[in-house]
Coordinates of C-alpha atoms and ligand atoms in Angstrom, one line a residue:
X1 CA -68.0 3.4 -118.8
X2 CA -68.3 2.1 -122.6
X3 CA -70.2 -0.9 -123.2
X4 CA -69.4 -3.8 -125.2
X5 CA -72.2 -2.6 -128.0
X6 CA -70.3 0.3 -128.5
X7 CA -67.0 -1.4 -128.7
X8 CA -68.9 -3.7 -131.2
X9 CA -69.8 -1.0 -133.1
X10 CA -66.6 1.1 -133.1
X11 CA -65.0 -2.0 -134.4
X12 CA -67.3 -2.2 -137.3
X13 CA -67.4 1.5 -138.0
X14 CA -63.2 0.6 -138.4
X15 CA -62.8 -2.1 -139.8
X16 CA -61.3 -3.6 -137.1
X17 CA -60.4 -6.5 -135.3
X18 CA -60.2 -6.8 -131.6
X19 CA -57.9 -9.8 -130.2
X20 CA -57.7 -10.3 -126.8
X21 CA -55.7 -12.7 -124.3
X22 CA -57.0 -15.5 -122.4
X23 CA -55.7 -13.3 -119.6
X24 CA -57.8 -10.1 -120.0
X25 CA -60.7 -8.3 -117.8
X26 CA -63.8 -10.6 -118.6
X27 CA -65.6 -7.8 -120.8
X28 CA -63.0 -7.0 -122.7
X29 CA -62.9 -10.5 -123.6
X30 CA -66.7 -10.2 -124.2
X31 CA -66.2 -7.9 -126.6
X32 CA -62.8 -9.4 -128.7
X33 CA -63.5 -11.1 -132.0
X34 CA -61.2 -13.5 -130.6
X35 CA -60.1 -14.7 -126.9
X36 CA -56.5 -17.0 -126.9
X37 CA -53.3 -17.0 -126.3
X38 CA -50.5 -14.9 -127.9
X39 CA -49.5 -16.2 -131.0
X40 CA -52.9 -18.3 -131.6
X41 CA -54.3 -14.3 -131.4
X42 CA -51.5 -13.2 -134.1
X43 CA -52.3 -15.7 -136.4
X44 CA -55.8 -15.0 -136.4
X45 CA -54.8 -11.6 -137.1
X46 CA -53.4 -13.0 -140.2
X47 CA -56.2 -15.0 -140.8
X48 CA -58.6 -12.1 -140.8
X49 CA -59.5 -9.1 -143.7
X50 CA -59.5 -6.4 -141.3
X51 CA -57.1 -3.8 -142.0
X52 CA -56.8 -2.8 -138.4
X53 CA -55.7 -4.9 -135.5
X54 CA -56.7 -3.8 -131.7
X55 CA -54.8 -6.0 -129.5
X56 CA -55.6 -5.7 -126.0
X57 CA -52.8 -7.5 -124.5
X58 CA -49.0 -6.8 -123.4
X59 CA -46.1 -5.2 -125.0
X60 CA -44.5 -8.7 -126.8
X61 CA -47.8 -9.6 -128.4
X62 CA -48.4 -6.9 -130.2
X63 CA -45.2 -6.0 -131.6
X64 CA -45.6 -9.9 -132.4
X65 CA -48.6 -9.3 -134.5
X66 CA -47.0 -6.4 -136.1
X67 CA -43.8 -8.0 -137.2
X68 CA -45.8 -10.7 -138.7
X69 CA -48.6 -8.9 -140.3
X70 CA -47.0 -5.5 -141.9
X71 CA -49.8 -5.0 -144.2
X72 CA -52.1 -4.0 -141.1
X73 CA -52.1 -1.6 -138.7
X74 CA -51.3 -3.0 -135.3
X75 CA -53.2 -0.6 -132.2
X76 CA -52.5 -1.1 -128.7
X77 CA -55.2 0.2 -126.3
X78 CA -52.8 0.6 -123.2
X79 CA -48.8 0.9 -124.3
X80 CA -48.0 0.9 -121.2
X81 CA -48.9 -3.0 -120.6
X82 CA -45.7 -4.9 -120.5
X83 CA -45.0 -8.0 -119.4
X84 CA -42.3 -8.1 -116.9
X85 CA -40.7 -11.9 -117.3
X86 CA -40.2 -10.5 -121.6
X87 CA -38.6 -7.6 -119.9
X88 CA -36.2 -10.2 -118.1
X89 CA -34.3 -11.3 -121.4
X90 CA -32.5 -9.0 -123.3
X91 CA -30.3 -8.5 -126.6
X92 CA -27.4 -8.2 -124.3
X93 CA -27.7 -11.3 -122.3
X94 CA -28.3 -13.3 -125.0
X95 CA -25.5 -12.2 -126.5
X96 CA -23.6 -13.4 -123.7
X97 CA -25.1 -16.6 -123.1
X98 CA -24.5 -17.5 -126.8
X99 CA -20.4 -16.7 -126.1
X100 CA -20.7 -19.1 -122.9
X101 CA -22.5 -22.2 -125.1
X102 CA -21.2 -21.4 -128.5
X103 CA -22.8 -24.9 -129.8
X104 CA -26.6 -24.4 -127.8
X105 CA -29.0 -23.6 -130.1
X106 CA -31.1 -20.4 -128.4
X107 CA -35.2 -21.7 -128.2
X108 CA -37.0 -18.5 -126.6
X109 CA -40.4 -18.2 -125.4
X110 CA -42.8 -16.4 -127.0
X111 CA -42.9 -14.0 -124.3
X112 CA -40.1 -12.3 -125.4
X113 CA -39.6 -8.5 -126.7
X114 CA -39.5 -8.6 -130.4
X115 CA -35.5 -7.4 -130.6
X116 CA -34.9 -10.9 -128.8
X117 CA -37.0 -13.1 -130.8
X118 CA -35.0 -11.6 -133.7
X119 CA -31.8 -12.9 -132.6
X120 CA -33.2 -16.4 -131.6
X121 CA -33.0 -19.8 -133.5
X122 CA -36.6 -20.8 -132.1
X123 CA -39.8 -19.0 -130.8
X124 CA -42.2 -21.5 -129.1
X125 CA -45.3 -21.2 -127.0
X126 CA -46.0 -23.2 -123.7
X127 CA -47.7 -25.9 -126.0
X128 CA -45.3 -26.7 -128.2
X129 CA -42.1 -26.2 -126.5
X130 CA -41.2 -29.9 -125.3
X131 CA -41.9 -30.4 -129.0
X132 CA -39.6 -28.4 -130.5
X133 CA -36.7 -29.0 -128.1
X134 CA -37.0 -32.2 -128.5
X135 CA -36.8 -32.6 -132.4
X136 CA -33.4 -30.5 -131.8
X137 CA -29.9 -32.3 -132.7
X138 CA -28.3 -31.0 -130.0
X139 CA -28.3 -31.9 -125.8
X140 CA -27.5 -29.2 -124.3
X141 CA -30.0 -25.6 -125.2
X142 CA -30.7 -22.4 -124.4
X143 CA -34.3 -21.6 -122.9
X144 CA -35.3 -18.7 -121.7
X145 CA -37.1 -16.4 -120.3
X146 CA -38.9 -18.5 -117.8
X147 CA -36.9 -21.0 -115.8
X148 CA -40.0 -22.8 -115.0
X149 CA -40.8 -23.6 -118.2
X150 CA -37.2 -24.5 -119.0
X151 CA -37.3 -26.5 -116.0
X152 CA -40.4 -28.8 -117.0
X153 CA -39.0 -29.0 -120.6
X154 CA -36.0 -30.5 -119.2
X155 CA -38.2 -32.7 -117.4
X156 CA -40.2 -33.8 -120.4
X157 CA -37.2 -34.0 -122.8
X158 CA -34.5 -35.4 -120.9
X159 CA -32.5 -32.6 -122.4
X160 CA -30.1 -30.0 -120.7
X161 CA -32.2 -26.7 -120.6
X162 CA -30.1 -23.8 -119.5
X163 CA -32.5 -21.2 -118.2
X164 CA -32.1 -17.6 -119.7
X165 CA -31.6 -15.7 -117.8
X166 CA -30.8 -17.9 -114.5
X167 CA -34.2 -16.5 -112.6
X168 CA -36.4 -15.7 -115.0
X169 CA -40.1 -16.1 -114.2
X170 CA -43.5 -15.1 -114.3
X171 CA -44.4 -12.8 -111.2
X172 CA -47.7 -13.9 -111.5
X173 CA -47.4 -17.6 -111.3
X174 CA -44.7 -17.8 -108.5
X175 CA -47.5 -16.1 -106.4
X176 CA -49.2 -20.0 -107.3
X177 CA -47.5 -21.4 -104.1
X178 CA -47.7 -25.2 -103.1
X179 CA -49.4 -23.9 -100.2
X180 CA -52.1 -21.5 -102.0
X181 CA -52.9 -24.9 -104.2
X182 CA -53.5 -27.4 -101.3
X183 CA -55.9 -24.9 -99.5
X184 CA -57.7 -24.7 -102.7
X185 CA -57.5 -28.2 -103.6
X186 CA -59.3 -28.9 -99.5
X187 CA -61.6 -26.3 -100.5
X188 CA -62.8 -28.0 -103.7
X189 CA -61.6 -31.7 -103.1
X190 CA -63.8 -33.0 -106.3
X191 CA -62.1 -30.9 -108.4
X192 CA -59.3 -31.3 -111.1
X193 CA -56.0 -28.9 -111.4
X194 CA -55.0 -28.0 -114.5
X195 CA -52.1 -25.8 -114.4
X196 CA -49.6 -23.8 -116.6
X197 CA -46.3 -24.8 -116.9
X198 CA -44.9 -21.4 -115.7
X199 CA -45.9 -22.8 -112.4
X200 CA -42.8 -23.9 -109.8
X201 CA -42.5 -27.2 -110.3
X202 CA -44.0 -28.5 -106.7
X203 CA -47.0 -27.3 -107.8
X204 CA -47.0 -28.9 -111.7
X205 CA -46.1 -31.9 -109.6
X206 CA -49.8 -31.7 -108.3
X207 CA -51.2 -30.9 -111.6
X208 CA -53.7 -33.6 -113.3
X209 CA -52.8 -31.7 -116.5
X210 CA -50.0 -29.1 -117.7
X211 CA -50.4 -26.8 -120.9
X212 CA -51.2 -23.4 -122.5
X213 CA -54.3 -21.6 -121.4
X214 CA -55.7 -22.6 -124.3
X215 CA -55.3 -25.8 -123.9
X216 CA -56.2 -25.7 -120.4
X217 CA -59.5 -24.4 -121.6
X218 CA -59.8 -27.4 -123.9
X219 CA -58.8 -29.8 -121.2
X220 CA -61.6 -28.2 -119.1
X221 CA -63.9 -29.9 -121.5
X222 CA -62.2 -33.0 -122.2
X223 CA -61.3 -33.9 -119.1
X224 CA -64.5 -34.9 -118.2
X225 CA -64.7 -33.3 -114.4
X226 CA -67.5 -31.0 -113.3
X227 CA -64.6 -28.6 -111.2
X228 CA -61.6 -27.3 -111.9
X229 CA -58.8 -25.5 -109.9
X230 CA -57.3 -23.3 -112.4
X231 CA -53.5 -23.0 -111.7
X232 CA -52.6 -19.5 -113.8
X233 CA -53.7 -15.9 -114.0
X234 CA -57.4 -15.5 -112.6
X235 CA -58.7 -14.2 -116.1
X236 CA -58.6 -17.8 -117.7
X237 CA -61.7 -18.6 -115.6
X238 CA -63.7 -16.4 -117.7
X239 CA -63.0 -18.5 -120.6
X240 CA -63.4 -22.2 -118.4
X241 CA -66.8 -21.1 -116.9
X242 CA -67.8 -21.0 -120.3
X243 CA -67.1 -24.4 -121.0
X244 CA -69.9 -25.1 -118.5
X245 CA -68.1 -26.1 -115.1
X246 CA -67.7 -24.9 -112.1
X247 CA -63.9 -23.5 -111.6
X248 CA -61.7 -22.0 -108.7
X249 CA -58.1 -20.7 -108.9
X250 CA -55.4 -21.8 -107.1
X251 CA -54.5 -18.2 -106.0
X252 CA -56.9 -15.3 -106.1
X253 CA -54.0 -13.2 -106.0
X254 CA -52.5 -14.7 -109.5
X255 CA -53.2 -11.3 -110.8
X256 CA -51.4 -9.4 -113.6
X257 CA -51.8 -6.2 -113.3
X258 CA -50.5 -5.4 -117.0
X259 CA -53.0 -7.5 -118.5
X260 CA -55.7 -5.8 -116.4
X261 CA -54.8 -2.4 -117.9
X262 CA -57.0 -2.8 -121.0
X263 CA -60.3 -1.6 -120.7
X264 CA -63.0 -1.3 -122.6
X265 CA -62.7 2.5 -122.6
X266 CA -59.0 2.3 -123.7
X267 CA -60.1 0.0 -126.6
X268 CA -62.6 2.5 -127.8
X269 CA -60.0 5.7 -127.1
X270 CA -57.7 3.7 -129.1
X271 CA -60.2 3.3 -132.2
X272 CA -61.7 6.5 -132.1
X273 CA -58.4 8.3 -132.3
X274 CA -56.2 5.6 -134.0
X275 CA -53.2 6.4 -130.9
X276 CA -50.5 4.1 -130.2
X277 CA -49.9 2.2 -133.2
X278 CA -47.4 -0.3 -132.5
X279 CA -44.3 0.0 -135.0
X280 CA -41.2 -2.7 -135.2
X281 CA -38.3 -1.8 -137.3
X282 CA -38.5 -3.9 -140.4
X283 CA -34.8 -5.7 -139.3
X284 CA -36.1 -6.8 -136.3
X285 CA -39.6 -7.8 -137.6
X286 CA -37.7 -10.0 -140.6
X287 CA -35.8 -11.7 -137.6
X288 CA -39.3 -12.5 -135.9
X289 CA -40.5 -14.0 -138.8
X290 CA -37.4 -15.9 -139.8
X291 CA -37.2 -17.3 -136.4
X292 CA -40.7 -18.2 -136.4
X293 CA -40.7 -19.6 -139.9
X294 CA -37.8 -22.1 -138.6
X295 CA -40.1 -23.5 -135.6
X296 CA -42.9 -24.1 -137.7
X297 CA -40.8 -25.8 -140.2
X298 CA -39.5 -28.3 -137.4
X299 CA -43.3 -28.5 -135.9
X300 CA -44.7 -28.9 -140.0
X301 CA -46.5 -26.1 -139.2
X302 CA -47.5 -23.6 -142.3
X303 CA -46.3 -20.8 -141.9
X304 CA -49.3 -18.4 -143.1
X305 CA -47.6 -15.8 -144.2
X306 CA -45.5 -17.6 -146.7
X307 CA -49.0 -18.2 -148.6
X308 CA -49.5 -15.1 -149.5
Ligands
SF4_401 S1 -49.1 -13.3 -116.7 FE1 -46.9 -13.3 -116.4 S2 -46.0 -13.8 -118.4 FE2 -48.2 -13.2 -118.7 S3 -48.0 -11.0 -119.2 FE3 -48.4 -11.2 -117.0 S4 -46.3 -11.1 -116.1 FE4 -46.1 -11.6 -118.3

C-alpha cells in the first residue's frame, strides 16, 4: 500500500497537484492539496501553478477541469470512475427536450458529461442553483440530471422545473430513505441533519439545513451543534469530523462505489507513469466554458479564466 508521504512526495517530484472530492476514501483526501466539491476543485486548479492536475474524482469532473484549464495536463487516477446520474443525460435527450420546450432555457447540473454541458445555457452546482434559476426571465426551465434537485429548486423558486431526464437521480442518495434517517435521528436525538439536496424530498423535509457538501461542511461549524447526521455520501464525514463534532450518516450504505475507486496507489501509478490523461475535444471544451462563463455572469461571479 503507498502512503500519503510518498504520494506527497510524488506530487512534488511532479509538479503536481492533487484535488480531491468531498466524497473520496479518507486518505486520499489526506493526501489532496485540496478536498471540495467539483467545480470549487476546478477552480482551484486554475488557481494553482502546477502544470499537472491529479484529480481523484469521477468522469465529469475531470473532463471539467480539463475543458477549463487547457494549459495543464489533467490525470485521472482511475478512468473508470463515472458517475452514473451524469451518465443519465445525454446529447440526444437534450436535444429532444429542447424540441418539446422550444422557449425553456436548459440549466444543467454540474454533474453532467462535458458533451452536455456544451450544449446547455447554464451549468450550476447544488449551491447556487435556486440562484441562478431564479434570476432567469423565463417560468417554465429545463433542469436536469437530478429530479431531486430540480424538484427542491422548484420548491425554492416557485418556478416550473422540468426534470431531465424524468428520473434522473443519484443512486447514492435515494439509498437516504425517510426511514434510514429516522432510525438515525433516534439513534442520535441531539443531533442536527444537514442534508444534500439530491436527497428525496421527504427526507430534505427533515433537514435543519440543505446545501453542497461544502457547504454542509461549513454549516457543521456554524450551526453551532455538537452532532450532526450527515444526509449524503459517507465520505463527507471525513471532512465534518474535522470540524471538531461528532457526526453520523443517515445511511451507512450511502456509498459510491465510483468515488471509492481512487486509491492512493492509483494516484501514485498515475504520476509515476503519467497514464490516463483526460482529453476533451476543443468544441466541446469552448461550449463548457461558454456555458459556464454565462452562469457566472448572472451569479457576478469572475470568471477566472477570462483574467488571464
Ligand atoms: S455520489 Fe451520486 S452524483 Fe456523486 S458521483 Fe456518485 S453517483 Fe454520481
Amino acid at each position: 500500500m503507498v502512503a500519503i508521504e510518498e504520494v506527497r512526495k510524488l506530487l512534488e517530484s511532479r509538479g503536481a497537484v492533487l484535488l480531491a472530492h468531498n466524497y473520496q476514501r479518507p486518505e486520499v483526501q489526506d493526501a489532496a492539496d485540496y478536498v471540495g466539491d467539483s467545480l470549487e476543485l476546478t477552480l482551484k486548479a486554475l488557481e494553482s501553478k502546477a502544470s499537472t492536475v491529479v484529480f481523484a474524482g469521477v468522469d465529469f469532473m475531470a473532463e471539467q477541469a480539463a475543458a477549463l484549464c487547457p494549459g495543464k495536463r489533467v490525470l485521472v487516477p482511475e478512468p473508470t470512475a463515472k458517475c452514473p446520474m451524469a451518465a443519465m443525460l445525454t446529447p440526444e435527450l437534450v436535444k429532444r427536450y429542447r424540441k418539446r420546450y422550444p422557449r425553456a432555457p436548459l440549466v444543467v447540473y454540474v454533474n453532467t458529461i462535458a458533451r452536455v454541458k456544451a450544449l446547455a445555457d447554464y451549468v450550476v452546482t447544488s449551491a447556487n442553483a435556486a440562484k441562478l434559476i431564479s434570476s432567469l426571465d423565463a417560468e417554465t426551465v429545463l433542469f436536469g440530471p437530478d429530479k431531486n434537485l430540480a424538484e427542491y429548486v422548484a420548491e425554492v423558486t416557485g418556478k416550473s422545473v422540468v426534470p431531465v431526464p424524468k428520473h434522473g437521480h443519484c443512486p447514492v442518495h435515494e439509498v437516504i430513505t425517510l426511514e434510514c434517517l429516522l432510525a438515525s435521528k433516534s439513534e442520535h436525538p441531539n443531533a442536527k441533519v444537514l442534508a444534500h439536496p439530491e436527497c428525496p424530498r421527504e427526507v430534505r423535509r427533515l433537514a435543519d439545513f440543505i446545501g453542497s457538501t461544502s457547504q454542509m461542511v461549513k454549516a457543521a461549524s456554524e450551526l453551532g451543534g455538537k452532532e450532526y447526521v450527515i444526509a449524503t455520501e459517507v465520505g463527507l464525514l471525513h471532512r465534518v469530523h474535522k470540524a471538531d463534532v461528532a457526526a453520523y450518516p443517515a445511511s451507512r450504505y450511502a456509498v459510491c462505489v465510483e468515488m471509492k475507486k481512487t486509491t492512493l496507489s492509483k494516484v501514485a501509478a498515475s504520476l509515476l507513469e503519467g497514464r490516463n490523461v483526460v482529453r476533451v475535444q476543443p468544441r466541446v471544451a469552448e461550449g463548457v466554458r461558454s456555458a459556464i462563463e454565462r452562469s457566472f455572469e448572472l451569479l457576478g461571479v469572475d470568471a477566472p479564466w477570462l483574467r488571464r
